[in-house]
Amino acid sequence: MSGINVTIDEKNCVANSGETILSVAKRYDIEIPTLCFHPSVSVYGACGICLVEVEGNKKLLRACATEVWEGMKVHTKSERAEKARKLALELLFSDHTGDCLPPCMNACPAHTHCQGYVGLIADGEYDAALALIKEQIPLPASIGRVCPHPCESACRRKLAEEAISIAALKSFAADWDLGREESYLPEKQPPTGKRVAIVGAGPAGLTMAYYLAIKGHSADIYEAMPQAGGMLRYGIPEYRLPKAVLDREIALIEKLGVKIRCNVKIGKDIAFESLEKEYDAVYLAIGAWQSAPLRCEGEQAEGVLGGIDFLRRAVQDQPTSMGRRVAVIGGGNTAMDACRTAIRLGAEKVYVLYRRTRSEMPAEDIEIVEAMEEGVEFKFLVAPIRILTENGHVAGIELQQMELGEPDDSGRRRPVPVEGKTETLALDTVIAAIGQKVVAEGLPVKLTDWNTIAADAHTYLTDRKGVFAGGDGINRGPGIAVESIGHARECADIIDSYLNGDLIPRTEQYLVKRDDLTAADFADREKLPRVRRNVIPPEIRRTNFEEVASTITEEQAKAEAARCLECGCADYGECDLIKYGQRFDVRPDRFGAEPHRRNGADDMVNVHHNPDKCVLCGLCVRYSDEHGDGSLGLIGRGFDTQVRPDYSLSKPEDHLEELKGCAEICPTGALIEKTTGKKVNTVMRRQFVK
Amino acid sequence: MRFTVGMGSCGIAAGAQKTLDALKKALGERSSDIPVGQVGCIGMCFNEPIVEVITDTEHYYYSKVNEEMAEEIVASHLKDGLPAESYLIPEEDMDFLKKQTRVALRNCGVIDPEKIESYRERGGYEAITKVLKTMSPAEVVGEVKISGLRGRGGAGFPTWFKWDAAAKSEGDEKYVICNADEGDPGAFMDRSLLEGDPHAVMEGMMIAAYAIGAAKGVFYVRAEYPLAIKRLEKAIKQARTAGFLGEHILGTDFSFDLEIKAGAGAFVCGEETALIASLEGERGMPRLKPPFPAQKGYWQKPSNINNVETYGNIPWIFREGGEAFAAMGTENSKGTKVFALAGKVKRGGLAEVPMGMTIREIIYDIGGGIKDDKALKGVQMGGPSGGCIPERLIDTPVDYENITAAGAIMGSGGMIVMDETTCMVDMARFFMDFTQKESCGKCVHCRIGTKRMLEILDRIVNGEGRDGDIELLEELGRGIIDGSLCGLGQSAPNPALSTIAQFREEYDAHIRDKKCPAHKCKPLLTYAIDPEKCTGCNACAKKCPAEAIHGEKKKPHEIDAAFCVKCGSCESACRFGAVLVD
């Protein structure tokens, strides 16, 4: 039989008679996107994603349904076809409600797979949970203890009662791993022979080293301080993060082959240029090591200390020069660390002075509560006017009474002075914990107006070839540790691509997110309060640097993890819709569509049905018709059409195989086979667990 | 002498049954020799109920005849032998009929649709007799080809081509289907024809069946047309009795019978593949073409589907000859076309004119011009699938090509006249609302795209239009046309796209200036009182449901915009024209 000659995207193809464009293209490795076609069921032609342009035809044709003819010239990627395809995708997304990824993961600056590892912990698979965490975070035991956990702030379980204790679960899994004889070490790829110098052994530098090592590159870290860990070691008090935990996590990174050279300052002990010469790439993770000044009279007096300087000295068991009466200025976590450290170092009176009220404090609530329990006195709505001195030493502070005015750019109400109302406090020490500054002078890279290292937002490249930068030391300056880790994790992939000769910048991928849920949507949930860590009583803990909170037990962890609502789509990773959506960089928001709330998801025995994610491709209906008893059908018309089961002829239990097949053929997360007794389903497992 | 009463759905709705009863009562004993008959709709809907008195020499038409008038009319004719002059349809209204050329509608309003004899008196069933006795199927197709008849349902596909394809398709079982799923808002030509002359449509189907080799025919009539269904049922029964349906019709080898299926009224079922799906008991959703119905249609058998009006023309063509039909109309659009004239026109109704007549002639000569002598703004042709032809193009001759070139489509013949008080954005919104609701939901572009277009049009008429909305409508419109499987989706954006093309400044005014130039979109209106004209009579304030108008007696009043609900009561209450609307 002689074939039919067609060209598809300029490629000569020989087709069989009766063959469709889609089928021929597939044989010739030309991908034509489609959502509603599947070889096991009849052609339907609904999705409009496979539209192609055929020369001589005024209309676009559906590749799934159009049989080829001799001499046909097909263009699958013509501007018009791509436009129609993209529009169809954007329309689908404009009517698609759900969360591709869970809110916790979206909120995490390191994009940690929270839902995944929480689910695995619930399933009792701690090794898989730990491995999954380490896909993003190489220091989970440490981060689990210190992270202000944006994931928990975003946790949707809050709408039911309280957020999942994601951070506690992370340190549970990490501690479990550290307690094993053989802690988890990822598999390393074969050595590439490429070498990268990393400046700074803080969260960013260590993260970079860890992921480069996995990729087979050799990573050397140069650290100015005597030990690795950066701010995790020198900025976080022992009672929050025991350094033995940090040491063990760093040791695992070293076990991967990472070399850490401490007490080496670049620009002093080793010239920056020699790094550039010796290595294939350089990563600057220098952190932010200077306390921000108070900018008030008397600041130069003896007894005025920087918050992070104070903490660093305390960690190193160096004299802090702290007196009996101490005031910490600031409302963030560093201020809390400083005041609680001061208590433990024996201060008789410790104040925290904050210019707004408690509800505006950036510090974590638990830190504030615990500081109060330990005897710290909080004075709100006060701002320092001047530091009073005697013989060049702090003797007190004059404070301006403040009140809250109009909201500022951050949305918090701006403190404004109350005319004529001041007070003074007698003090020996003032600790300024109002921020950190980057000290990047001396490095031959371009700096920003804030004296931070200028790094490209998409590549983390500085103005020097092959020199990348991340962590607290770049652009907008210091943030939280997990943010530095996130930077470094992303940048590790970029440096890897750079070392492979083709630098691939990071891209923002389209994701479906929803923000329309309220407490009413979870009203029927059983109320299950979140786990509380065991905490040493204040009168005991204020006297020493023992870790205040203990790791939760296995029993607690499992119960806590089981509370997870599993907001992220169980089909993400295998969903055709989001795959195409990301490829075509869709922007469905531009339609300004009104929300489409459909009535009721229904459970089909062994399959969960979510009509908000259905694209009405008809695959399940055809599958059920052609391979089953036709128990699925379409009801309603037009925009309100829905897939619905009809068991009028038999019992739902008689359709398990048919429904399972329907779930398998569903291109999105609209039909998902239920997992029995497990949180993490097969699709997520394929995606997350290697 | 005899009397007839227009007893189409329109006449009955206007009270024709009472009129008919009153006529019979008034005639009393004379009804034995002076018959009172029913006829279908003659097309002058604005004059219903219509009574026609036919004497040996004259036809007298009476308009809007109620029971009392019926008595007077009978009395006048019986006593004086003279018409009741004051109730006669005015001479200028008769222009509505005089300017028409009635081929498909030739019997409508003339014969009694429930009597086969009445049809036969007017040459009924002569065509099928001639065809069966003297022509081969191929010659039948040839004659239709000579006539140049094109499908009257909307797309204007050559009828002979469909017949030929179905005739040439292999298969011992074939079907002819009559598409009577008339769904365009404001279109009622198919209903009128089925109610007024059912036998003609049936005869047309018989001829088609003979041509393609089908033995079965199906009427797909929307269930909302109960009278049409009832009359068809009667007509089918009568035709069977008379030997025009059944085995060996007129002693030939040709056997044919008809059945009726009532459709549930989904607009998309007017699309032929969706119609077939519905006939087969499936969900009314379009199927992929090819295969075309002529190859694999009803139950996968070769099928010919034509619209009511198309079949209605067939008997005439075979009686008078294809050439006679082709002598009317324009080069590529032969014969006549029935239009449903509606909207802001003085005389609305059904009008059949030769192709090539201008829109102006139809509106002014037949329709009598614009209501209240306002200014014509445009004409929406082709219903929700069509487009808007602006006033400056109303000298366009109506034929398939010229109407398309003017930015609309012939469609099934809906012609909605719009004057200066019609807001074009609101009009586009109305049709988009219709098609969006009628989308079957299969194709993504149509299902979601029409919804998005409707949302955008909604926000524009509500004064919440955004910069870029017009471009978004255009992009969506083009995309929906490109991405939809069937005619519904492929034409749904037309009203929006054509009004944007012709009246873009109205869209701009809504979006940019937050004004509706036609003063139609309430959220965009502001009401104020002209202190110069206001006499302080307080009439407006009394009518205001929101108590938004205040003022001392005999002093100029004011409207409080914060309370005004923009109902317009003040404007109609004011006798001095002092209420200003902008």
PDB file of N, CA and C in Angstrom, chain B residues 228-273:
ATOM      1  N   ALA B 228     -47.798  23.860  15.342  1.00  0.00           N
ATOM      2  CA  ALA B 228     -47.151  23.333  14.138  1.00  0.00           C
ATOM      3  C   ALA B 228     -47.148  21.813  14.179  1.00  0.00           C
ATOM      4  N   ILE B 229     -46.855  21.262  15.359  1.00  0.00           N
ATOM      5  CA  ILE B 229     -46.821  19.808  15.485  1.00  0.00           C
ATOM      6  C   ILE B 229     -48.212  19.221  15.260  1.00  0.00           C
ATOM      7  N   LYS B 230     -49.217  19.875  15.837  1.00  0.00           N
ATOM      8  CA  LYS B 230     -50.592  19.374  15.694  1.00  0.00           C
ATOM      9  C   LYS B 230     -51.016  19.381  14.220  1.00  0.00           C
ATOM     10  N   ARG B 231     -50.690  20.480  13.533  1.00  0.00           N
ATOM     11  CA  ARG B 231     -51.108  20.584  12.125  1.00  0.00           C
ATOM     12  C   ARG B 231     -50.327  19.620  11.244  1.00  0.00           C
ATOM     13  N   LEU B 232     -49.040  19.417  11.603  1.00  0.00           N
ATOM     14  CA  LEU B 232     -48.264  18.438  10.840  1.00  0.00           C
ATOM     15  C   LEU B 232     -48.838  17.041  11.026  1.00  0.00           C
ATOM     16  N   GLU B 233     -49.173  16.726  12.265  1.00  0.00           N
ATOM     17  CA  GLU B 233     -49.741  15.400  12.540  1.00  0.00           C
ATOM     18  C   GLU B 233     -50.994  15.179  11.695  1.00  0.00           C
ATOM     19  N   LYS B 234     -51.841  16.208  11.659  1.00  0.00           N
ATOM     20  CA  LYS B 234     -53.070  16.123  10.868  1.00  0.00           C
ATOM     21  C   LYS B 234     -52.741  15.937   9.391  1.00  0.00           C
ATOM     22  N   ALA B 235     -51.782  16.771   8.938  1.00  0.00           N
ATOM     23  CA  ALA B 235     -51.431  16.749   7.519  1.00  0.00           C
ATOM     24  C   ALA B 235     -50.861  15.393   7.120  1.00  0.00           C
ATOM     25  N   ILE B 236     -50.041  14.814   7.991  1.00  0.00           N
ATOM     26  CA  ILE B 236     -49.447  13.512   7.680  1.00  0.00           C
ATOM     27  C   ILE B 236     -50.546  12.457   7.555  1.00  0.00           C
ATOM     28  N   LYS B 237     -51.500  12.505   8.497  1.00  0.00           N
ATOM     29  CA  LYS B 237     -52.616  11.564   8.467  1.00  0.00           C
ATOM     30  C   LYS B 237     -53.400  11.695   7.161  1.00  0.00           C
ATOM     31  N   GLN B 238     -53.665  12.960   6.809  1.00  0.00           N
ATOM     32  CA  GLN B 238     -54.444  13.205   5.583  1.00  0.00           C
ATOM     33  C   GLN B 238     -53.682  12.732   4.349  1.00  0.00           C
ATOM     34  N   ALA B 239     -52.367  12.979   4.335  1.00  0.00           N
ATOM     35  CA  ALA B 239     -51.577  12.593   3.168  1.00  0.00           C
ATOM     36  C   ALA B 239     -51.524  11.077   3.037  1.00  0.00           C
ATOM     37  N   ARG B 240     -51.499  10.401   4.189  1.00  0.00           N
ATOM     38  CA  ARG B 240     -51.497   8.930   4.151  1.00  0.00           C
ATOM     39  C   ARG B 240     -52.810   8.437   3.548  1.00  0.00           C
ATOM     40  N   THR B 241     -53.903   9.041   4.021  1.00  0.00           N
ATOM     41  CA  THR B 241     -55.232   8.639   3.538  1.00  0.00           C
ATOM     42  C   THR B 241     -55.353   8.908   2.040  1.00  0.00           C
ATOM     43  N   ALA B 242     -54.774  10.036   1.631  1.00  0.00           N
ATOM     44  CA  ALA B 242     -54.877  10.422   0.223  1.00  0.00           C
ATOM     45  C   ALA B 242     -53.874   9.683  -0.656  1.00  0.00           C
ATOM     46  N   GLY B 243     -53.033   8.877  -0.027  1.00  0.00           N
ATOM     47  CA  GLY B 243     -52.098   8.085  -0.815  1.00  0.00           C
ATOM     48  C   GLY B 243     -50.826   8.810  -1.207  1.00  0.00           C
ATOM     49  N   PHE B 244     -50.539   9.949  -0.563  1.00  0.00           N
ATOM     50  CA  PHE B 244     -49.281  10.633  -0.862  1.00  0.00           C
ATOM     51  C   PHE B 244     -48.158  10.175   0.061  1.00  0.00           C
ATOM     52  N   LEU B 245     -48.512   9.465   1.103  1.00  0.00           N
ATOM     53  CA  LEU B 245     -47.512   8.857   1.977  1.00  0.00           C
ATOM     54  C   LEU B 245     -47.867   7.389   2.087  1.00  0.00           C
ATOM     55  N   GLY B 246     -46.836   6.562   2.223  1.00  0.00           N
ATOM     56  CA  GLY B 246     -47.086   5.138   2.376  1.00  0.00           C
ATOM     57  C   GLY B 246     -46.371   4.351   1.289  1.00  0.00           C
ATOM     58  N   GLU B 247     -46.858   3.162   1.076  1.00  0.00           N
ATOM     59  CA  GLU B 247     -46.231   2.277   0.092  1.00  0.00           C
ATOM     60  C   GLU B 247     -46.701   2.640  -1.319  1.00  0.00           C
ATOM     61  N   HIS B 248     -45.792   2.500  -2.263  1.00  0.00           N
ATOM     62  CA  HIS B 248     -46.128   2.653  -3.697  1.00  0.00           C
ATOM     63  C   HIS B 248     -46.979   3.878  -3.962  1.00  0.00           C
ATOM     64  N   ILE B 249     -46.387   5.005  -3.668  1.00  0.00           N
ATOM     65  CA  ILE B 249     -47.122   6.260  -3.794  1.00  0.00           C
ATOM     66  C   ILE B 249     -47.479   6.520  -5.261  1.00  0.00           C
ATOM     67  N   LEU B 250     -48.732   6.860  -5.491  1.00  0.00           N
ATOM     68  CA  LEU B 250     -49.273   7.114  -6.835  1.00  0.00           C
ATOM     69  C   LEU B 250     -48.972   5.955  -7.776  1.00  0.00           C
ATOM     70  N   GLY B 251     -48.955   4.737  -7.198  1.00  0.00           N
ATOM     71  CA  GLY B 251     -48.781   3.557  -8.012  1.00  0.00           C
ATOM     72  C   GLY B 251     -47.357   3.348  -8.492  1.00  0.00           C
ATOM     73  N   THR B 252     -46.428   4.118  -7.999  1.00  0.00           N
ATOM     74  CA  THR B 252     -45.023   3.951  -8.410  1.00  0.00           C
ATOM     75  C   THR B 252     -44.295   3.058  -7.409  1.00  0.00           C
ATOM     76  N   ASP B 253     -42.979   2.879  -7.625  1.00  0.00           N
ATOM     77  CA  ASP B 253     -42.179   2.090  -6.698  1.00  0.00           C
ATOM     78  C   ASP B 253     -41.745   2.908  -5.485  1.00  0.00           C
ATOM     79  N   PHE B 254     -42.069   4.188  -5.522  1.00  0.00           N
ATOM     80  CA  PHE B 254     -41.618   5.081  -4.452  1.00  0.00           C
ATOM     81  C   PHE B 254     -42.498   4.950  -3.217  1.00  0.00           C
ATOM     82  N   SER B 255     -41.849   4.557  -2.114  1.00  0.00           N
ATOM     83  CA  SER B 255     -42.564   4.476  -0.839  1.00  0.00           C
ATOM     84  C   SER B 255     -41.908   5.427   0.141  1.00  0.00           C
ATOM     85  N   PHE B 256     -42.742   6.080   0.908  1.00  0.00           N
ATOM     86  CA  PHE B 256     -42.183   7.094   1.802  1.00  0.00           C
ATOM     87  C   PHE B 256     -43.153   7.398   2.927  1.00  0.00           C
ATOM     88  N   ASP B 257     -42.610   7.547   4.133  1.00  0.00           N
ATOM     89  CA  ASP B 257     -43.479   7.979   5.232  1.00  0.00           C
ATOM     90  C   ASP B 257     -42.720   8.946   6.139  1.00  0.00           C
ATOM     91  N   LEU B 258     -43.506   9.654   6.918  1.00  0.00           N
ATOM     92  CA  LEU B 258     -42.946  10.721   7.744  1.00  0.00           C
ATOM     93  C   LEU B 258     -43.273  10.508   9.206  1.00  0.00           C
ATOM     94  N   GLU B 259     -42.356  10.925  10.078  1.00  0.00           N
ATOM     95  CA  GLU B 259     -42.682  10.979  11.505  1.00  0.00           C
ATOM     96  C   GLU B 259     -42.176  12.302  12.085  1.00  0.00           C
ATOM     97  N   ILE B 260     -42.685  12.617  13.265  1.00  0.00           N
ATOM     98  CA  ILE B 260     -42.321  13.888  13.907  1.00  0.00           C
ATOM     99  C   ILE B 260     -41.579  13.600  15.198  1.00  0.00           C
ATOM    100  N   LYS B 261     -40.462  14.285  15.378  1.00  0.00           N
ATOM    101  CA  LYS B 261     -39.773  14.228  16.683  1.00  0.00           C
ATOM    102  C   LYS B 261     -39.781  15.639  17.256  1.00  0.00           C
ATOM    103  N   ALA B 262     -40.204  15.732  18.504  1.00  0.00           N
ATOM    104  CA  ALA B 262     -40.211  17.058  19.144  1.00  0.00           C
ATOM    105  C   ALA B 262     -38.882  17.272  19.859  1.00  0.00           C
ATOM    106  N   GLY B 263     -38.243  18.366  19.546  1.00  0.00           N
ATOM    107  CA  GLY B 263     -36.963  18.685  20.193  1.00  0.00           C
ATOM    108  C   GLY B 263     -37.214  19.497  21.447  1.00  0.00           C
ATOM    109  N   ALA B 264     -36.289  19.383  22.385  1.00  0.00           N
ATOM    110  CA  ALA B 264     -36.510  20.015  23.689  1.00  0.00           C
ATOM    111  C   ALA B 264     -36.105  21.483  23.723  1.00  0.00           C
ATOM    112  N   GLY B 265     -35.759  22.011  22.574  1.00  0.00           N
ATOM    113  CA  GLY B 265     -35.562  23.446  22.532  1.00  0.00           C
ATOM    114  C   GLY B 265     -34.174  23.941  22.836  1.00  0.00           C
ATOM    115  N   ALA B 266     -33.150  23.114  22.535  1.00  0.00           N
ATOM    116  CA  ALA B 266     -31.785  23.617  22.646  1.00  0.00           C
ATOM    117  C   ALA B 266     -31.406  24.246  21.308  1.00  0.00           C
ATOM    118  N   PHE B 267     -30.937  25.475  21.375  1.00  0.00           N
ATOM    119  CA  PHE B 267     -30.606  26.222  20.161  1.00  0.00           C
ATOM    120  C   PHE B 267     -29.626  25.455  19.283  1.00  0.00           C
ATOM    121  N   VAL B 268     -28.671  24.795  19.917  1.00  0.00           N
ATOM    122  CA  VAL B 268     -27.601  24.137  19.152  1.00  0.00           C
ATOM    123  C   VAL B 268     -28.148  22.970  18.334  1.00  0.00           C
ATOM    124  N   CYS B 269     -29.344  22.467  18.679  1.00  0.00           N
ATOM    125  CA  CYS B 269     -29.908  21.352  17.929  1.00  0.00           C
ATOM    126  C   CYS B 269     -30.343  21.771  16.534  1.00  0.00           C
ATOM    127  N   GLY B 270     -30.304  23.051  16.242  1.00  0.00           N
ATOM    128  CA  GLY B 270     -30.490  23.492  14.867  1.00  0.00           C
ATOM    129  C   GLY B 270     -29.261  23.188  14.024  1.00  0.00           C
ATOM    130  N   GLU B 271     -28.139  22.912  14.682  1.00  0.00           N
ATOM    131  CA  GLU B 271     -26.932  22.500  13.980  1.00  0.00           C
ATOM    132  C   GLU B 271     -27.124  21.054  13.603  1.00  0.00           C
ATOM    133  N   GLU B 272     -26.846  20.710  12.338  1.00  0.00           N
ATOM    134  CA  GLU B 272     -27.338  19.423  11.846  1.00  0.00           C
ATOM    135  C   GLU B 272     -26.785  18.199  12.586  1.00  0.00           C
ATOM    136  N   THR B 273     -25.501  18.245  12.980  1.00  0.00           N
ATOM    137  CA  THR B 273     -24.982  17.050  13.663  1.00  0.00           C
ATOM    138  C   THR B 273     -25.526  16.939  15.085  1.00  0.00           C
TER     139      THR B 273
END
